CSV table of C-alpha atoms (C1' of nucleotides) in Angstrom, one decimal:
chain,number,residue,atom,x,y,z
I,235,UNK,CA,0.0,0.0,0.0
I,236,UNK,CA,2.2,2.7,1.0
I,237,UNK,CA,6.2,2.5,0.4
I,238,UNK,CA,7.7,-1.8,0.4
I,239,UNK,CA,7.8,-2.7,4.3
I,240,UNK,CA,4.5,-1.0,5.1
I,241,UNK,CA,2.5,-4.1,6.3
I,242,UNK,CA,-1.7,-3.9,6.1
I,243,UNK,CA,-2.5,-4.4,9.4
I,244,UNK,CA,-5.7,-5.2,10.6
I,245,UNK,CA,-5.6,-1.6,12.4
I,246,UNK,CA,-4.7,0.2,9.6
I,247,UNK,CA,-7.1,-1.6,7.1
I,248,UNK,CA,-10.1,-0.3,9.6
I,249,UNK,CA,-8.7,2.9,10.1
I,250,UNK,CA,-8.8,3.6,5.9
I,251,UNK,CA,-12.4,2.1,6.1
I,252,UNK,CA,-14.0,4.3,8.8
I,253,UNK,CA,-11.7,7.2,6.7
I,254,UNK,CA,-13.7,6.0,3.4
I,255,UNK,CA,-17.0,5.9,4.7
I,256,UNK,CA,-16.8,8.8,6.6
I,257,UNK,CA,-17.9,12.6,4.8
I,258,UNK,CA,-16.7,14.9,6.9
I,259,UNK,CA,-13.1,15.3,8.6
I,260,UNK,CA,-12.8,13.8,11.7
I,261,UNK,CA,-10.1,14.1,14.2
I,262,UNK,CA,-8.1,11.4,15.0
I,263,UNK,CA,-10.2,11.0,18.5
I,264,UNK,CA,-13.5,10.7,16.1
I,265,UNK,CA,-11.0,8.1,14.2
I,266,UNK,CA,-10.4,6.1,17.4
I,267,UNK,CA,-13.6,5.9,18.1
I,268,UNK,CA,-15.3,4.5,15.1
I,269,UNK,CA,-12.4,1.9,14.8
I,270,UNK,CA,-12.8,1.3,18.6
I,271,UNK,CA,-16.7,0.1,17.7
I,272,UNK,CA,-14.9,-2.7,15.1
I,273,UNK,CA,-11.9,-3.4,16.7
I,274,UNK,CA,-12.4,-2.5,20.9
I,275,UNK,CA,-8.9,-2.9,21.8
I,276,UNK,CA,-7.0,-0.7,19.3
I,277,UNK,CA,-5.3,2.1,21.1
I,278,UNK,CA,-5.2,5.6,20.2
I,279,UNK,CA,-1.5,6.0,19.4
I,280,UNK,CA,-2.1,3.6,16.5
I,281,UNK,CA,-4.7,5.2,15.4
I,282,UNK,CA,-2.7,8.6,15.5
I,283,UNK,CA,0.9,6.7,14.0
I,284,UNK,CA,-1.4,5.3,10.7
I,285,UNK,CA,-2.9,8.5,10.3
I,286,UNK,CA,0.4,10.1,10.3
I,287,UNK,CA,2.1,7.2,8.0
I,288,UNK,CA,-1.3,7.2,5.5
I,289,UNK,CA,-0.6,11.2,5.0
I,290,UNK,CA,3.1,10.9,4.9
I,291,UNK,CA,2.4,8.5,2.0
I,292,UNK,CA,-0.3,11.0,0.4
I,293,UNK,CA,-2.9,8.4,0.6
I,294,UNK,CA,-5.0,10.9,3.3
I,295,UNK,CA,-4.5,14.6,4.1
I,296,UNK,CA,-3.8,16.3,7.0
I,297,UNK,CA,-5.4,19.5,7.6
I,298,UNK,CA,-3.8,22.0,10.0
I,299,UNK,CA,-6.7,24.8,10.2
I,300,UNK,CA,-7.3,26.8,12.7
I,301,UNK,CA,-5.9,25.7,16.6
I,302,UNK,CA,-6.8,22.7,18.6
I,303,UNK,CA,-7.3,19.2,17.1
I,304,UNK,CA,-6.0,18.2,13.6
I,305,UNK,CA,-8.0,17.0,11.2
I,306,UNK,CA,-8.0,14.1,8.3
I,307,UNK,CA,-9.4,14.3,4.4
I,308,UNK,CA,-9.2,11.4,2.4
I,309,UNK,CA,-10.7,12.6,-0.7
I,310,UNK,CA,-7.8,13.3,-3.0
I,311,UNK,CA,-9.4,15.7,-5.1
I,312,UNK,CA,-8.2,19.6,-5.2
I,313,UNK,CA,-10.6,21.6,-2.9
I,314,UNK,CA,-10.1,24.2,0.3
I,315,UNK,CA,-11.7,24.0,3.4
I,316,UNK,CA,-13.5,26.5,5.4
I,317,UNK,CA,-14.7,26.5,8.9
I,318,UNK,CA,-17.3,27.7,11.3
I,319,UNK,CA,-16.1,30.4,14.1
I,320,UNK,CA,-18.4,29.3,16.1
I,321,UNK,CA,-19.1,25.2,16.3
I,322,UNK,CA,-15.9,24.6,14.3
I,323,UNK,CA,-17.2,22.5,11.6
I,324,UNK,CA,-15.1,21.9,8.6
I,325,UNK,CA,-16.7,21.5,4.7
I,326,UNK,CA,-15.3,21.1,1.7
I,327,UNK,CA,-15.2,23.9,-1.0
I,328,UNK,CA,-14.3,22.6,-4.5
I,329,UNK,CA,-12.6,25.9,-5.6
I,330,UNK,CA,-12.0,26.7,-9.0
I,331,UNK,CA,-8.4,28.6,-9.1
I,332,UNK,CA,-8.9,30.6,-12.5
I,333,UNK,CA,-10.9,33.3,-10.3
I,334,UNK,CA,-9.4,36.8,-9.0
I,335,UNK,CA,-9.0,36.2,-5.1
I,336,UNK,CA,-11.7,39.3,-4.5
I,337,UNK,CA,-14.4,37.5,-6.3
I,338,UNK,CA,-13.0,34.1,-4.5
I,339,UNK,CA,-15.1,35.1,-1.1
I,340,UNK,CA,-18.4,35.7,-3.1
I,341,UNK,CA,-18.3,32.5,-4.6
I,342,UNK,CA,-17.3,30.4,-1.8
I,343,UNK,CA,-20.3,32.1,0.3
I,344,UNK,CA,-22.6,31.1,-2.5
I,345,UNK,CA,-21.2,28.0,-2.5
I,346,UNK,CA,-21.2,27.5,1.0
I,347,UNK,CA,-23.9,29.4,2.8
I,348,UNK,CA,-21.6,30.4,5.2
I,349,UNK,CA,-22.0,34.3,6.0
I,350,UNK,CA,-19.1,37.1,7.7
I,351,UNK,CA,-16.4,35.0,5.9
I,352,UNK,CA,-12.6,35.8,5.8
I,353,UNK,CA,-10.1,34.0,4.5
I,354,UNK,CA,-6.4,32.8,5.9
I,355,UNK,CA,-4.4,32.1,2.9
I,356,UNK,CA,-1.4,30.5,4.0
I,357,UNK,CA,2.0,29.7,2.2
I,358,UNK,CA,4.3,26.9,2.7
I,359,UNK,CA,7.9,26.6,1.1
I,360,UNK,CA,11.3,26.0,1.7
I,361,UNK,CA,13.0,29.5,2.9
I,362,UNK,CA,16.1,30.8,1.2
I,363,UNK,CA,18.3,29.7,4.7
I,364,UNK,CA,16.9,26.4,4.2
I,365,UNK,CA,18.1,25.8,0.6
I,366,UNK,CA,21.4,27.3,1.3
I,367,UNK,CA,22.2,23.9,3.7
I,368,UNK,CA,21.2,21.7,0.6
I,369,UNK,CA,17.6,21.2,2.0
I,370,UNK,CA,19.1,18.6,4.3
I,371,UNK,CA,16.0,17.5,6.9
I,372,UNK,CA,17.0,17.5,10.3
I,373,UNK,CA,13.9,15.8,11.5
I,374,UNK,CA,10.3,14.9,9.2
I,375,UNK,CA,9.2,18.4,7.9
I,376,UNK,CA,5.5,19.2,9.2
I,377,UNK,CA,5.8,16.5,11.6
I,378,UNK,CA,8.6,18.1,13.9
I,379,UNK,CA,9.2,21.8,13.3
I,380,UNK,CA,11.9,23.2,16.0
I,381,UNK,CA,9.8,24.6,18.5
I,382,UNK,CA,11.9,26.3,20.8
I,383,UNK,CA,9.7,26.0,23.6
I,384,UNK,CA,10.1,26.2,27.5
I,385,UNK,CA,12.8,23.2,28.3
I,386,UNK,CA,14.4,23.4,24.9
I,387,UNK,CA,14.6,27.0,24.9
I,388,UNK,CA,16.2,27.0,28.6
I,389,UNK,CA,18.4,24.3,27.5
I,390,UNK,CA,20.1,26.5,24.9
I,391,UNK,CA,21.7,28.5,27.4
I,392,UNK,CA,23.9,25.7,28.9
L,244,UNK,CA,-6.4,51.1,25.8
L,245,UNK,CA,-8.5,48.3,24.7
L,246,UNK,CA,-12.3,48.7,26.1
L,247,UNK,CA,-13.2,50.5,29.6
L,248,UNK,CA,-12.3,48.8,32.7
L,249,UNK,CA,-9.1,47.5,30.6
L,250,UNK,CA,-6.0,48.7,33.0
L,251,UNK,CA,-2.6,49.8,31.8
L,252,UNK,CA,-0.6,47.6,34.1
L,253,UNK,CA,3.4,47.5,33.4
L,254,UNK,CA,2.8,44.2,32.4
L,255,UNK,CA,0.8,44.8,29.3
L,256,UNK,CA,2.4,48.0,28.2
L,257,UNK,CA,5.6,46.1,28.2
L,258,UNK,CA,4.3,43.2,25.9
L,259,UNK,CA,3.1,45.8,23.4
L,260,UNK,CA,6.6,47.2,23.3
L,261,UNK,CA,8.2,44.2,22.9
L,262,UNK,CA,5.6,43.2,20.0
L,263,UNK,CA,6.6,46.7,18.4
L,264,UNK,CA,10.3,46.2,18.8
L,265,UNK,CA,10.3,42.3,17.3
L,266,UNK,CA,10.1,41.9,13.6
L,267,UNK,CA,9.1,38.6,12.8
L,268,UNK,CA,6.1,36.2,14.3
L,269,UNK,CA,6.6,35.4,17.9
L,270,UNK,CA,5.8,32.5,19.9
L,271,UNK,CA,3.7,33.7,23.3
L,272,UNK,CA,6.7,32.1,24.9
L,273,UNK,CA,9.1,34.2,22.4
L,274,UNK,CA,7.3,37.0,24.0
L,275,UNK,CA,7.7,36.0,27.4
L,276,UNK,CA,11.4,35.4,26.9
L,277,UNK,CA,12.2,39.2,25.7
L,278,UNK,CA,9.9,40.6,28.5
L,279,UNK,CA,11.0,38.9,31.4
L,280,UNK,CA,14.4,40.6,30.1
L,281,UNK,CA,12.8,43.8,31.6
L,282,UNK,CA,10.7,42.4,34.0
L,283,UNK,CA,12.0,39.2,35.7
L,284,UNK,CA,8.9,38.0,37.5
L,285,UNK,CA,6.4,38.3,35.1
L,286,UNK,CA,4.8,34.8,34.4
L,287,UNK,CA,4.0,33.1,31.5
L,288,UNK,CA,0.0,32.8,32.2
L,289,UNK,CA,0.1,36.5,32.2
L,290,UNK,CA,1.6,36.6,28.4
L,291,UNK,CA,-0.9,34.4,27.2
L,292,UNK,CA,-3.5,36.1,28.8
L,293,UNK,CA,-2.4,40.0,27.8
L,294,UNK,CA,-2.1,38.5,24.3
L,295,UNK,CA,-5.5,37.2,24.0
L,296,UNK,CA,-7.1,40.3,24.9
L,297,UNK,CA,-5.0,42.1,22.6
L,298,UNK,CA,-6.2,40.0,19.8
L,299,UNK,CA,-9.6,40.1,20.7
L,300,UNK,CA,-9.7,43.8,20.9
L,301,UNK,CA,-7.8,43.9,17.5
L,302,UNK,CA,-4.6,45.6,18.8
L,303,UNK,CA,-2.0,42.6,17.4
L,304,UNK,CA,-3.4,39.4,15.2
L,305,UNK,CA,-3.1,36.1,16.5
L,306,UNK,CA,-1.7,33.6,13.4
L,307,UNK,CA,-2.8,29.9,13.4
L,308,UNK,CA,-0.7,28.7,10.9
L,309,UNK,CA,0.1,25.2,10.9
L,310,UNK,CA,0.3,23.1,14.2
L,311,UNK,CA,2.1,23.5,17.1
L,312,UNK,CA,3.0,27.2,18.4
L,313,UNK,CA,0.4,29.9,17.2
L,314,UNK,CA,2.0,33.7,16.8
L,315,UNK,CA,1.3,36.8,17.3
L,316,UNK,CA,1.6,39.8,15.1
L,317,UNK,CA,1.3,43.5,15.6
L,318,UNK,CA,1.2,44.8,11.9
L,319,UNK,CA,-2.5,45.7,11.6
L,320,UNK,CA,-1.8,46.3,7.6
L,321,UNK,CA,-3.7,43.6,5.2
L,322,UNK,CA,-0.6,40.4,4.3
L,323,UNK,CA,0.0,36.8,4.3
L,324,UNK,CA,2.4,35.0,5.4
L,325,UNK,CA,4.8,32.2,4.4
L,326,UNK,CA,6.2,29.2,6.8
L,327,UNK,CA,8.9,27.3,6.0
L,328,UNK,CA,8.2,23.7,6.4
L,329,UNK,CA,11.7,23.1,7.3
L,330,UNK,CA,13.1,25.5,10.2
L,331,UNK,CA,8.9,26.5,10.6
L,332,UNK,CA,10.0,30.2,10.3
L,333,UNK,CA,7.4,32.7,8.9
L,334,UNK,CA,7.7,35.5,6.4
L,335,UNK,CA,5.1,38.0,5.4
L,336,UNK,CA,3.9,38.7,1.8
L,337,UNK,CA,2.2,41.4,0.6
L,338,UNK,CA,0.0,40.5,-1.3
L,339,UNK,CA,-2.1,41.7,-4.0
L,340,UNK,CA,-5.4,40.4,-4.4
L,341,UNK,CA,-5.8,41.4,-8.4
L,342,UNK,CA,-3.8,38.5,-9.3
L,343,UNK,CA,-5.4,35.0,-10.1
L,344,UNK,CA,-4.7,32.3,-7.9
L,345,UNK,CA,-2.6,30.1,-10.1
L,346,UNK,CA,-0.3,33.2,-10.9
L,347,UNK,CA,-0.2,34.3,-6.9
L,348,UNK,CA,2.1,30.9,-6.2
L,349,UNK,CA,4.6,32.6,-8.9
L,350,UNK,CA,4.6,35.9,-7.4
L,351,UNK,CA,4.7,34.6,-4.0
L,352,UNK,CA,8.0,32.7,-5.4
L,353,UNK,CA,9.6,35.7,-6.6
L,354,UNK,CA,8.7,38.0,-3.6
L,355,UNK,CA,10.2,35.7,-0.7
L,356,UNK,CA,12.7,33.5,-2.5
L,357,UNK,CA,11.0,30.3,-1.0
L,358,UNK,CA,10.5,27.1,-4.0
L,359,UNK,CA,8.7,24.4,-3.7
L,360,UNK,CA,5.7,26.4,-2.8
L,361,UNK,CA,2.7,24.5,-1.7
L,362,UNK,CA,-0.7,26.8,-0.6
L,363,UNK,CA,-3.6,26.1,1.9
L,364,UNK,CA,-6.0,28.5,1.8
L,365,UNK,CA,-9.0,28.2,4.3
L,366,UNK,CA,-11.7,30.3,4.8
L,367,UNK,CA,-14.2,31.0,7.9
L,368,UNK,CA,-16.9,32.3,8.8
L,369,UNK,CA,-20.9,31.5,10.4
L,370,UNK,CA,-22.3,28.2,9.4
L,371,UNK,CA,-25.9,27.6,8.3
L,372,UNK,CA,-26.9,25.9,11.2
L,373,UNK,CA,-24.8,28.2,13.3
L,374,UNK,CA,-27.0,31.3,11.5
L,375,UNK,CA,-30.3,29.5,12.3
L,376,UNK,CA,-29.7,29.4,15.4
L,377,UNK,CA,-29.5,32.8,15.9
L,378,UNK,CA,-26.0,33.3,15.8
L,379,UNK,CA,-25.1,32.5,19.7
L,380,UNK,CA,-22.1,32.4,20.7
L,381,UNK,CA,-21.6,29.9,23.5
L,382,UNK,CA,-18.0,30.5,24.0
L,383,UNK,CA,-15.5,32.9,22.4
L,384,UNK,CA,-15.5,32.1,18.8
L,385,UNK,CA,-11.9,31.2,17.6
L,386,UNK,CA,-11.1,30.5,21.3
L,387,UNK,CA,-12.9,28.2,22.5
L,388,UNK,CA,-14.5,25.9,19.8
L,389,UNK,CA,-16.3,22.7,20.9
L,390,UNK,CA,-13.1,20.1,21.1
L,391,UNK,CA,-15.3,16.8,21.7
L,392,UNK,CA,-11.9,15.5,22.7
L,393,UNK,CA,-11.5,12.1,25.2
L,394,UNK,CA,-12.9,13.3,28.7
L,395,UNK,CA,-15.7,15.3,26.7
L,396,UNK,CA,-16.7,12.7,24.7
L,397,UNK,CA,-16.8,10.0,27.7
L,398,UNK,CA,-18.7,12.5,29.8
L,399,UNK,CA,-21.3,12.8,26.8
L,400,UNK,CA,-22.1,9.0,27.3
L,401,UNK,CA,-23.0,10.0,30.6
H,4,DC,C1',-6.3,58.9,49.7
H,5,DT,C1',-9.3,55.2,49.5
H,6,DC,C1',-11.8,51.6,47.6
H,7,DT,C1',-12.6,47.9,44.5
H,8,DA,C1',-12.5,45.3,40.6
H,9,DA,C1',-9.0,44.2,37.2
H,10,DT,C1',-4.8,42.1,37.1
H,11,DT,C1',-0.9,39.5,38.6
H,12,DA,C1',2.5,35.5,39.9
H,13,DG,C1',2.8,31.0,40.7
H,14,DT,C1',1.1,26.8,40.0
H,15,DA,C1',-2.1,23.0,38.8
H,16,DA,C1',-4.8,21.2,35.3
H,17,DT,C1',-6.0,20.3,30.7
H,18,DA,C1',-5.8,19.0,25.6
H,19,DG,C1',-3.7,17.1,22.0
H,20,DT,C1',0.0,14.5,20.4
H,21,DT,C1',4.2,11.8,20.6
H,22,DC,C1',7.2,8.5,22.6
H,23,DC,C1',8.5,4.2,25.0
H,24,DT,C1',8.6,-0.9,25.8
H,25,DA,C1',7.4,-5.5,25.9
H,26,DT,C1',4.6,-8.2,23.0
H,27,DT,C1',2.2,-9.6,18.7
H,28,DA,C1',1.7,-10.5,14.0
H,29,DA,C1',2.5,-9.6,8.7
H,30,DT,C1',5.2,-11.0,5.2
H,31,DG,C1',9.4,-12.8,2.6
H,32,DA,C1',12.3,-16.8,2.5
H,33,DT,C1',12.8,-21.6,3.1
T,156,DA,C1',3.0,-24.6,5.4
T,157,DT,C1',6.6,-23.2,8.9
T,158,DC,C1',10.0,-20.2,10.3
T,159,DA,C1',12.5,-15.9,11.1
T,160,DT,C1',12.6,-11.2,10.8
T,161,DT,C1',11.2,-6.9,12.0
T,162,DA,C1',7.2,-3.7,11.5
T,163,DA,C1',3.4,-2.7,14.1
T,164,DT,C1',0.7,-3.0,18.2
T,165,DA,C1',-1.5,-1.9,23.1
T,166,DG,C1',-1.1,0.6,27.0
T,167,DG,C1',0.5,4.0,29.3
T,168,DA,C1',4.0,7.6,30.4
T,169,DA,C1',5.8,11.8,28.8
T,170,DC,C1',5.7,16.0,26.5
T,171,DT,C1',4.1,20.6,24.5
T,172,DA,C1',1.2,24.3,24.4
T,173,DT,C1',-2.4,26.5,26.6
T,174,DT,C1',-5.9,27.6,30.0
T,175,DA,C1',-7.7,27.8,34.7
T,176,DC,C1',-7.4,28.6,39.6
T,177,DT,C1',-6.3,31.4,43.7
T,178,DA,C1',-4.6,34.5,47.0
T,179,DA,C1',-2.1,38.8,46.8
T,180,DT,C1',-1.4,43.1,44.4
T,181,DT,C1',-2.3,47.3,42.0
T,182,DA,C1',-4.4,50.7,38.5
T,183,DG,C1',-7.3,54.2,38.3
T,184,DA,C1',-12.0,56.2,39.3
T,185,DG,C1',-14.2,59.0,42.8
DNA sequence: CTCTAATTAGTAATAGTTCCTATTAATGAT
DNA sequence: ATCATTAATAGGAACTATTACTAATTAGAG
């Protein structure tokens, strides 16, 4: 399925199926839990480690919107997302790039019937520093981002 | 500053300087870090909690990009921003919104020296079902958003 | 100057995710 | 089919980032 040592385990079989059969984009919690119904003693660390393996391979997507809990697509069509402020629902919008960005937010309201829409439009690359070290990764890129935080920070001083 | 009853403490003003003085995105505990330079005792809590009211009264914008750390940023003029998926660092663009999409990646290429330039764009705003029912808010939007996460969810069955 | 509610420091608690370890099981080789 | 190898698992501890709690302090109106 994914790269050659990737064995399809009973786990990660059900966790694709639930993915499949589910519409919207669940959290990996929401995952657990409909495997859990099929398979009661799967654990939630598998459930998280497949999700993460299944979008490392490109087989599901994982969608980084907004704080709190990730979520997972696995349609592999071309579409945006957009969210509600308030009860932090996710839908799909199947967006049709050819359109100036001003007339974008009409559409996708019309599309949508969501109302007070805004729009984060985020970017992702490698920087110029990066490419100067030959793009070497120091640890899997969107997995494990330097942080920098609290004990690592402190431990910098040392 | 922000609405009435909102104090001026030492605290706060010295946050906003600090936010001034920085350039780039900072982390809350980034933030932290270059206060307690000035102000030794000051606690973290008290960071987060000056920054979230300076977000919510508009005074600096809070940036969800990606997972792990969100950032803070006191430009108040309209740009997006660019993360490195590498070293996580983020730029700003400024960005024209005349441009088709599929020519923005191009631009954005040429503006920030970043390649292999990948895009999510999400939007936001009220749901249907959110504006049926009346538009309440039951918790600060973008703050608070119903996490159904493990203790939650057990409690539901309850 | 006084009063009082907003704010604070310090810390505990929480949410979401990742890591660890002994055990189990999928798959290639025999 | 059986074995040997090693990826993957369950269960739980650890970790990161953020929020909540509480008694003490303090900004700022009157």
């Amino acid at each position: 399925m994914c790269k050659t040592n990737t064995r399809l385990t009973k786990q990660r079989k059900l966790i694709l199926e639930e993915l499949e059969r589910v519409k919207d984009h669940p959290t990996a919690y929401e995952v657990y839990e409909r495997v859990r119904g099929r398979l009661p003693q799967i654990s939630l660390g598998t459930v998280y480690r497949n999700l993460d393996i299944l979008s490392a391979n490109g087989i599901i997507k994982r969608l980084d919107i907004g704080q709190g809990q990730r979520r997972f697509d696995i349609t592999t069509d071309d579409h945006k997302h957009i969210r509600c402020i308030f009860c932090n629902r996710i839908d799909d919008i199947p967006l049709n790039t050819y359109h100036q960005l001003t007339t974008i937010i009409g559409i996708v309201g019309d599309v949508t019937g969501y109302r007070g829409i805004g729009c984060s439009m985020d970017f992702h690359g490698i920087c110029p520093e990066c490419q100067k070290q030959g793009n070497r990764i120091h640890s899997s890129p969107e997995q494990k981002p330097d942080s920098g935080y609290m004990n690592n920070a402190k431990n910098k001083e040392e």
